Short mmCIF file of C-alpha atoms in Angstrom, two decimals:
data_model
loop_
_atom_site.label_atom_id
_atom_site.label_comp_id
_atom_site.label_asym_id
_atom_site.label_seq_id
_atom_site.Cartn_x
_atom_site.Cartn_y
_atom_site.Cartn_z
CA MET A 1 -104.50 -114.38 37.45
CA ARG A 2 -104.37 -117.88 38.93
CA LYS A 3 -108.15 -118.12 38.71
CA LEU A 4 -108.08 -117.15 35.04
CA LEU A 5 -105.29 -119.57 34.18
CA TYR A 6 -107.06 -122.32 36.11
CA ALA A 7 -110.23 -121.61 34.18
CA LEU A 8 -108.30 -121.73 30.91
CA ALA A 9 -106.73 -125.05 31.84
CA ALA A 10 -110.12 -126.43 32.84
CA GLY A 11 -111.57 -125.17 29.60
CA MET A 12 -108.88 -127.01 27.63
CA LEU A 13 -109.60 -130.27 29.45
CA LEU A 14 -113.29 -129.93 28.75
CA ILE A 15 -112.74 -129.11 25.12
CA THR A 16 -110.61 -132.19 24.53
CA SER A 17 -113.49 -134.34 25.72
CA TRP A 18 -116.02 -132.96 23.25
CA ALA A 19 -117.39 -135.11 20.51
CA GLN A 20 -115.62 -133.08 17.82
CA ALA A 21 -112.03 -134.23 17.42
CA ALA A 22 -110.07 -130.99 17.04
CA PRO A 23 -110.31 -127.33 16.08
CA GLU A 24 -110.61 -126.79 12.36
CA LEU A 25 -108.89 -123.86 10.68
CA LYS A 26 -110.93 -121.76 8.30
CA ALA A 27 -109.98 -122.16 4.66
CA ASP A 28 -109.19 -118.44 4.39
CA HIS A 29 -107.53 -118.03 7.81
CA PRO A 30 -104.78 -115.39 8.09
CA GLU A 31 -101.17 -116.21 8.89
CA ARG A 32 -100.77 -112.92 10.78
CA TYR A 33 -103.25 -110.64 12.46
CA THR A 34 -102.88 -107.32 14.30
CA VAL A 35 -105.37 -106.74 17.10
CA VAL A 36 -107.39 -103.54 16.77
CA ARG A 37 -109.50 -101.64 19.25
CA GLY A 38 -112.99 -103.14 19.40
CA ASP A 39 -111.83 -106.73 18.78
CA THR A 40 -112.90 -109.54 21.07
CA LEU A 41 -111.33 -112.95 21.56
CA TRP A 42 -114.40 -114.42 19.92
CA ASP A 43 -113.94 -112.20 16.84
CA ILE A 44 -110.28 -113.14 16.52
CA SER A 45 -111.00 -116.82 17.05
CA ALA A 46 -113.62 -116.70 14.29
CA ARG A 47 -110.96 -115.37 11.89
CA PHE A 48 -108.84 -118.46 12.42
CA LEU A 49 -111.33 -121.21 13.26
CA ASP A 50 -114.58 -122.65 11.99
CA ASN A 51 -115.49 -123.32 15.63
CA PRO A 52 -114.57 -120.20 17.64
CA TRP A 53 -115.12 -121.84 21.05
CA TYR A 54 -111.85 -123.74 20.55
CA TRP A 55 -109.93 -120.53 21.25
CA PRO A 56 -108.32 -121.77 24.52
CA GLU A 57 -106.99 -124.86 22.76
CA ILE A 58 -105.18 -123.11 19.92
CA TRP A 59 -103.76 -120.23 21.97
CA HIS A 60 -100.12 -121.00 22.68
CA VAL A 61 -99.59 -120.93 26.45
CA ASN A 62 -96.08 -120.00 27.50
CA PRO A 63 -95.99 -120.59 31.27
CA GLN A 64 -93.06 -118.21 31.72
CA VAL A 65 -95.09 -115.22 30.53
CA ARG A 66 -96.93 -113.44 33.35
CA ASN A 67 -100.31 -113.77 31.67
CA PRO A 68 -100.18 -114.76 28.00
CA HIS A 69 -103.95 -114.62 27.62
CA LEU A 70 -104.15 -110.84 27.95
CA ILE A 71 -104.22 -109.43 24.43
CA TYR A 72 -104.14 -105.70 23.73
CA PRO A 73 -104.88 -103.53 20.70
CA GLY A 74 -101.69 -103.39 18.61
CA ASP A 75 -100.52 -106.88 19.56
CA ARG A 76 -99.51 -108.97 16.56
CA LEU A 77 -100.63 -112.58 16.39
CA ALA A 78 -99.23 -115.37 14.23
CA LEU A 79 -100.43 -118.84 13.32
CA VAL A 80 -97.64 -121.36 13.93
CA TYR A 81 -97.42 -125.14 14.16
CA ILE A 82 -96.06 -126.81 17.28
CA ASP A 83 -95.69 -130.60 17.16
CA GLY A 84 -97.82 -130.50 14.03
CA LYS A 85 -100.71 -128.70 15.72
CA PRO A 86 -101.89 -125.17 14.90
CA ARG A 87 -101.28 -122.57 17.58
CA VAL A 88 -101.78 -118.80 17.72
CA THR A 89 -99.16 -116.80 19.57
CA LYS A 90 -97.96 -113.23 19.96
CA VAL A 91 -95.04 -112.12 17.81
CA ALA A 92 -92.21 -109.78 18.74
CA SER A 93 -92.09 -108.23 15.28
CA SER A 94 -93.80 -108.57 11.92
CA ASN A 95 -91.24 -111.17 10.83
CA VAL A 96 -90.01 -113.09 13.87
CA VAL A 97 -92.18 -115.32 16.00
CA LYS A 98 -90.98 -115.24 19.58
CA LEU A 99 -92.15 -118.10 21.79
CA SER A 100 -89.94 -117.24 24.78
CA PRO A 101 -90.72 -114.60 27.44
CA GLU A 102 -90.36 -110.98 26.39
CA VAL A 103 -89.98 -107.77 28.34
CA ARG A 104 -92.74 -105.31 27.56
CA SER A 105 -94.39 -102.35 29.19
CA GLU A 106 -98.13 -102.69 29.55
CA PRO A 107 -100.06 -100.28 27.35
CA ILE A 108 -102.67 -97.90 28.72
CA ASP A 109 -105.26 -99.87 26.76
CA THR A 110 -107.15 -102.50 28.68
CA PRO A 111 -107.01 -106.08 27.40
CA ILE A 112 -109.59 -106.99 24.81
CA PRO A 113 -112.57 -108.87 26.25
CA ALA A 114 -113.65 -112.37 25.31
CA ILE A 115 -117.07 -111.16 24.14
CA PRO A 116 -118.58 -107.67 23.53
CA LEU A 117 -119.20 -106.44 27.07
CA ASP A 118 -121.27 -103.43 26.01
CA ALA A 119 -124.06 -105.86 25.13
CA ILE A 120 -124.20 -107.37 28.62
CA ASN A 121 -122.95 -104.69 31.04
CA SER A 122 -126.42 -103.80 32.28
CA PHE A 123 -127.12 -107.46 33.06
CA LEU A 124 -123.89 -107.90 34.96
CA SER A 125 -124.34 -104.76 37.05
CA ASP A 126 -128.01 -103.72 37.01
CA THR A 127 -130.19 -106.81 36.71
CA ARG A 128 -130.93 -109.29 39.47
CA ILE A 129 -133.00 -112.47 39.67
CA VAL A 130 -134.86 -112.71 42.98
CA ASP A 131 -137.69 -114.61 44.64
CA VAL A 132 -141.12 -112.99 44.69
CA GLU A 133 -141.09 -113.09 48.51
CA GLU A 134 -137.76 -111.27 48.63
CA LEU A 135 -138.98 -108.42 46.45
CA ASN A 136 -142.44 -108.19 48.03
CA GLY A 137 -140.90 -108.07 51.50
CA ALA A 138 -138.44 -105.30 50.66
CA PRO A 139 -139.03 -101.65 51.66
CA TYR A 140 -140.88 -99.62 49.02
CA VAL A 141 -140.82 -95.99 47.94
CA LEU A 142 -143.63 -93.82 49.34
CA GLU A 143 -142.85 -90.53 47.61
CA GLY A 144 -140.18 -87.95 47.11
CA GLU A 145 -139.60 -84.76 49.01
CA ASP A 146 -142.42 -82.21 48.67
CA GLY A 147 -144.79 -84.95 47.51
CA ARG A 148 -143.01 -85.71 44.25
CA ILE A 149 -144.10 -88.93 42.58
CA VAL A 150 -140.93 -89.28 40.47
CA THR A 151 -137.41 -88.52 41.65
CA GLY A 152 -133.81 -88.86 40.51
CA ALA A 153 -130.19 -88.54 41.58
CA GLY A 154 -129.70 -85.90 44.27
CA ASP A 155 -133.30 -86.09 45.53
CA LYS A 156 -134.58 -87.08 48.96
CA VAL A 157 -136.95 -90.05 48.95
CA TYR A 158 -139.14 -91.60 51.63
CA ALA A 159 -139.70 -95.35 51.87
CA ARG A 160 -141.39 -97.75 54.23
CA GLY A 161 -140.05 -101.00 55.63
CA GLN A 162 -137.17 -102.49 57.54
CA LYS A 163 -133.84 -100.96 56.54
CA PRO A 164 -131.88 -103.57 54.55
CA ALA A 165 -128.53 -101.72 54.80
CA ASP A 166 -127.06 -98.23 54.88
CA THR A 167 -126.38 -98.37 51.13
CA VAL A 168 -129.24 -99.73 49.07
CA GLY A 169 -130.19 -100.31 45.46
CA VAL A 170 -133.54 -99.21 44.07
CA PHE A 171 -135.16 -101.94 41.99
CA ARG A 172 -138.29 -102.28 39.90
CA ARG A 173 -140.21 -105.48 39.30
CA SER A 174 -139.76 -106.70 35.72
CA ARG A 175 -140.43 -110.09 34.12
CA GLU A 176 -141.38 -113.30 35.89
CA PHE A 177 -139.84 -116.42 34.41
CA ARG A 178 -141.46 -119.86 34.38
CA ASP A 179 -140.35 -123.07 32.74
CA PRO A 180 -142.39 -123.38 29.53
CA GLU A 181 -142.60 -127.17 29.90
CA THR A 182 -143.21 -127.70 33.62
CA GLY A 183 -144.57 -124.32 34.72
CA GLU A 184 -141.97 -124.17 37.52
CA PHE A 185 -141.17 -120.68 38.79
CA LEU A 186 -137.59 -119.87 37.78
CA GLY A 187 -137.13 -116.35 39.10
CA LEU A 188 -138.30 -112.75 39.05
CA GLU A 189 -136.23 -110.18 37.19
CA ALA A 190 -135.59 -107.01 39.19
CA ARG A 191 -134.15 -104.08 37.24
CA SER A 192 -131.85 -101.60 38.96
CA ILE A 193 -133.16 -98.03 38.89
CA GLY A 194 -130.57 -96.36 41.11
CA GLN A 195 -128.61 -96.35 44.35
CA GLY A 196 -128.97 -94.42 47.56
CA GLU A 197 -128.07 -94.13 51.23
CA ILE A 198 -130.45 -94.40 54.16
CA THR A 199 -129.87 -91.21 56.20
CA ARG A 200 -132.66 -91.50 58.77
CA GLU A 201 -135.07 -93.99 60.33
CA ASN A 202 -138.36 -92.92 61.92
CA GLY A 203 -140.02 -96.17 62.92
CA ASP A 204 -140.53 -98.02 59.64
CA VAL A 205 -140.29 -94.84 57.57
CA LEU A 206 -136.89 -94.47 55.91
CA THR A 207 -135.32 -91.33 54.49
CA MET A 208 -133.00 -92.00 51.55
CA MET A 209 -130.75 -89.73 49.51
CA LEU A 210 -130.47 -90.90 45.91
CA LYS A 211 -126.82 -90.95 44.86
CA LYS A 212 -127.39 -92.02 41.27
CA SER A 213 -130.19 -93.16 39.02
CA ASN A 214 -130.50 -94.46 35.47
CA GLN A 215 -134.29 -93.97 35.38
CA GLU A 216 -136.81 -91.93 37.35
CA VAL A 217 -137.52 -93.51 40.73
CA ARG A 218 -141.25 -94.06 41.20
CA ILE A 219 -143.68 -94.83 44.01
CA GLY A 220 -143.62 -98.56 44.74
CA ASP A 221 -140.02 -99.20 43.68
CA ARG A 222 -138.24 -101.52 46.10
CA LEU A 223 -135.04 -101.17 48.14
CA LEU A 224 -132.62 -104.09 48.25
CA VAL A 225 -129.12 -104.48 49.63
CA GLY A 226 -126.73 -102.94 47.13
CA GLU A 227 -124.34 -105.26 45.32
CA GLU A 228 -121.00 -104.18 43.95
CA ARG A 229 -120.55 -106.58 41.06
CA ARG A 230 -117.21 -106.55 39.33
CA ILE A 231 -117.57 -106.88 35.59
CA THR A 232 -115.12 -109.48 34.30
CA THR A 233 -113.63 -109.78 30.85
CA SER A 234 -112.30 -113.29 31.50
CA PHE A 235 -115.11 -115.42 30.10
CA VAL A 236 -113.46 -118.59 28.81
CA PRO A 237 -115.35 -120.65 26.20
CA SER A 238 -116.03 -124.14 27.48
CA SER A 239 -118.51 -126.95 27.16
CA PRO A 240 -120.84 -127.64 30.11
CA ASP A 241 -119.81 -130.51 32.35
CA SER A 242 -123.26 -132.05 32.11
CA GLN A 243 -125.73 -132.65 29.31
CA ILE A 244 -127.93 -129.57 28.81
CA GLU A 245 -131.33 -129.63 27.15
CA GLY A 246 -133.24 -126.37 27.53
CA GLN A 247 -135.08 -123.54 25.81
CA MET A 248 -134.75 -119.83 25.26
CA ILE A 249 -137.53 -118.30 27.35
CA SER A 250 -137.07 -114.56 26.82
CA VAL A 251 -135.12 -112.02 24.78
CA GLU A 252 -134.15 -108.53 25.84
CA GLY A 253 -135.91 -105.70 24.06
CA GLY A 254 -139.15 -107.49 23.32
CA VAL A 255 -138.15 -108.36 19.74
CA THR A 256 -139.71 -111.36 18.01
CA GLN A 257 -136.59 -112.55 16.21
CA ILE A 258 -133.29 -113.27 17.95
CA GLY A 259 -130.00 -112.46 16.22
CA GLN A 260 -126.32 -111.91 16.93
CA TYR A 261 -125.50 -110.09 20.19
CA ASP A 262 -129.03 -110.33 21.54
CA VAL A 263 -129.28 -111.22 25.25
CA VAL A 264 -131.57 -114.16 25.98
CA ALA A 265 -132.73 -115.99 29.10
CA ILE A 266 -132.81 -119.79 29.19
CA ASN A 267 -134.54 -122.20 31.57
CA ARG A 268 -131.37 -123.89 32.81
CA GLY A 269 -128.97 -122.69 35.50
CA GLU A 270 -126.50 -123.60 38.22
CA ARG A 271 -128.45 -126.64 39.40
CA GLU A 272 -127.99 -128.13 35.91
CA GLY A 273 -124.26 -127.38 36.06
CA LEU A 274 -124.10 -124.25 33.90
CA GLU A 275 -121.28 -121.77 34.52
CA PRO A 276 -120.33 -118.40 32.98
CA GLY A 277 -118.34 -119.07 29.81
CA ASN A 278 -120.24 -122.21 28.84
CA VAL A 279 -121.05 -122.30 25.13
CA LEU A 280 -124.37 -123.75 23.98
CA ALA A 281 -125.64 -124.61 20.53
CA VAL A 282 -129.03 -123.17 19.58
CA LEU A 283 -131.41 -125.38 17.60
CA LYS A 284 -134.08 -123.79 15.43
CA SER A 285 -137.39 -125.55 16.06
CA GLY A 286 -138.68 -127.46 13.06
CA ASN A 287 -141.85 -126.39 11.28
CA LEU A 288 -145.17 -128.10 11.90
CA VAL A 289 -146.43 -129.80 8.75
CA ARG A 290 -149.47 -131.91 7.96
CA ASP A 291 -148.85 -135.44 6.79
CA PRO A 292 -150.67 -135.72 3.43
CA VAL A 293 -151.32 -139.42 3.95
CA THR A 294 -152.36 -139.71 7.62
CA ASN A 295 -153.49 -136.10 8.09
CA GLU A 296 -151.38 -135.96 11.27
CA THR A 297 -149.47 -132.84 12.34
CA ILE A 298 -145.73 -133.61 12.34
CA GLU A 299 -142.92 -131.48 13.78
CA LEU A 300 -139.83 -131.50 11.58
CA PRO A 301 -136.41 -132.02 13.24
CA SER A 302 -134.69 -129.05 14.88
CA GLU A 303 -131.69 -127.66 12.99
CA ARG A 304 -128.52 -126.19 14.48
CA ALA A 305 -128.70 -122.44 13.84
CA GLY A 306 -126.59 -120.55 16.37
CA LEU A 307 -124.21 -120.38 19.32
CA MET A 308 -124.52 -118.56 22.62
CA MET A 309 -122.22 -118.01 25.58
CA ILE A 310 -123.63 -118.03 29.09
CA PHE A 311 -122.45 -114.95 31.02
CA GLN A 312 -124.67 -114.87 34.13
CA THR A 313 -126.07 -117.86 36.01
CA TYR A 314 -128.67 -118.24 38.74
CA GLU A 315 -130.01 -121.37 40.43
CA LYS A 316 -132.73 -122.20 37.91
CA MET A 317 -132.00 -119.98 34.89
CA SER A 318 -129.23 -118.12 33.07
CA TYR A 319 -128.57 -115.25 30.70
CA GLY A 320 -126.60 -115.81 27.50
CA LEU A 321 -125.29 -113.69 24.64
CA MET A 322 -126.01 -114.85 21.11
CA LEU A 323 -122.62 -114.93 19.41
CA ARG A 324 -123.65 -116.48 16.12
CA ALA A 325 -126.99 -116.89 14.37
CA THR A 326 -127.19 -118.38 10.88
CA ARG A 327 -130.95 -117.79 10.64
CA PRO A 328 -133.57 -115.88 12.63
CA LEU A 329 -134.22 -117.52 16.00
CA ALA A 330 -137.10 -117.14 18.45
CA VAL A 331 -138.17 -117.72 22.03
CA GLY A 332 -138.90 -121.43 22.39
CA ASP A 333 -135.96 -122.58 20.29
CA LYS A 334 -133.85 -125.21 22.03
CA VAL A 335 -130.35 -124.98 23.50
CA THR A 336 -127.97 -127.89 24.03
CA ASN A 337 -124.29 -128.78 24.28
CA PRO A 338 -122.18 -127.55 21.35
#
């Protein structure tokens, strides 16, 4: 809880330093809104604001409430003005706005997330960015029991290499990322195939029992130390501390056009100061046109065309979720501070 509230406070401080002066209410914003199942904080913010990333600034924080930022389906929200500034707060009834602490029993429902987690769950739990040496040096699957070349949950599998741990993840080499401008290696994507336990060692031959799998395990798949990643719903929209100038370098699913709720990789990461929750503007690259006078090829200016939130960071790259796209976007389009 303290970590979340600290992040919210930090987010508010960052937001107040942005170039834009203040959150702007939408012309058709509601005065009251009842949260429904399937809502996200981003969705609700977009109902009230032209710029949804200002959500932490307009949410009324009552420090006496245990955690005022947890919103559940069925909660009623109201737009009020405090010291002349718009704020959104929970209401005790459809008519009375209650700004003081209230006694309530927590519903069985979980709090609504900041962004749609179903779009990113596999990246938070199943995808890992590694070095080539790390993956190439990891134990690899030889075959399954009775010579099977594909196996799944409940099967016995043989692998070769030094045991990384008793509990291991099975990973498959996926995409290699390089900076499109400098050619620098940014990371190798390893996709999780399953999990297992090493039950026996015979020299460098390992016997593993597969506990679960989301795809068929194949010869050559690699074993890495298993990670138990806790999926968080507490992404807080904020502006990066530093100036970010980067590009989208990949999109999940192999599509050519990028739209809302697509997961994209960008060529900027922790070393540039990015953190989960950072919001970035996406700029659509300008067309190339031929100057009719000089016959030169000219690139037109990039235009702002979307917003993404970073949800997973690594040293040299990050994954983000496209939250808004006003026109079709593509790999190579630029990202920058909002």
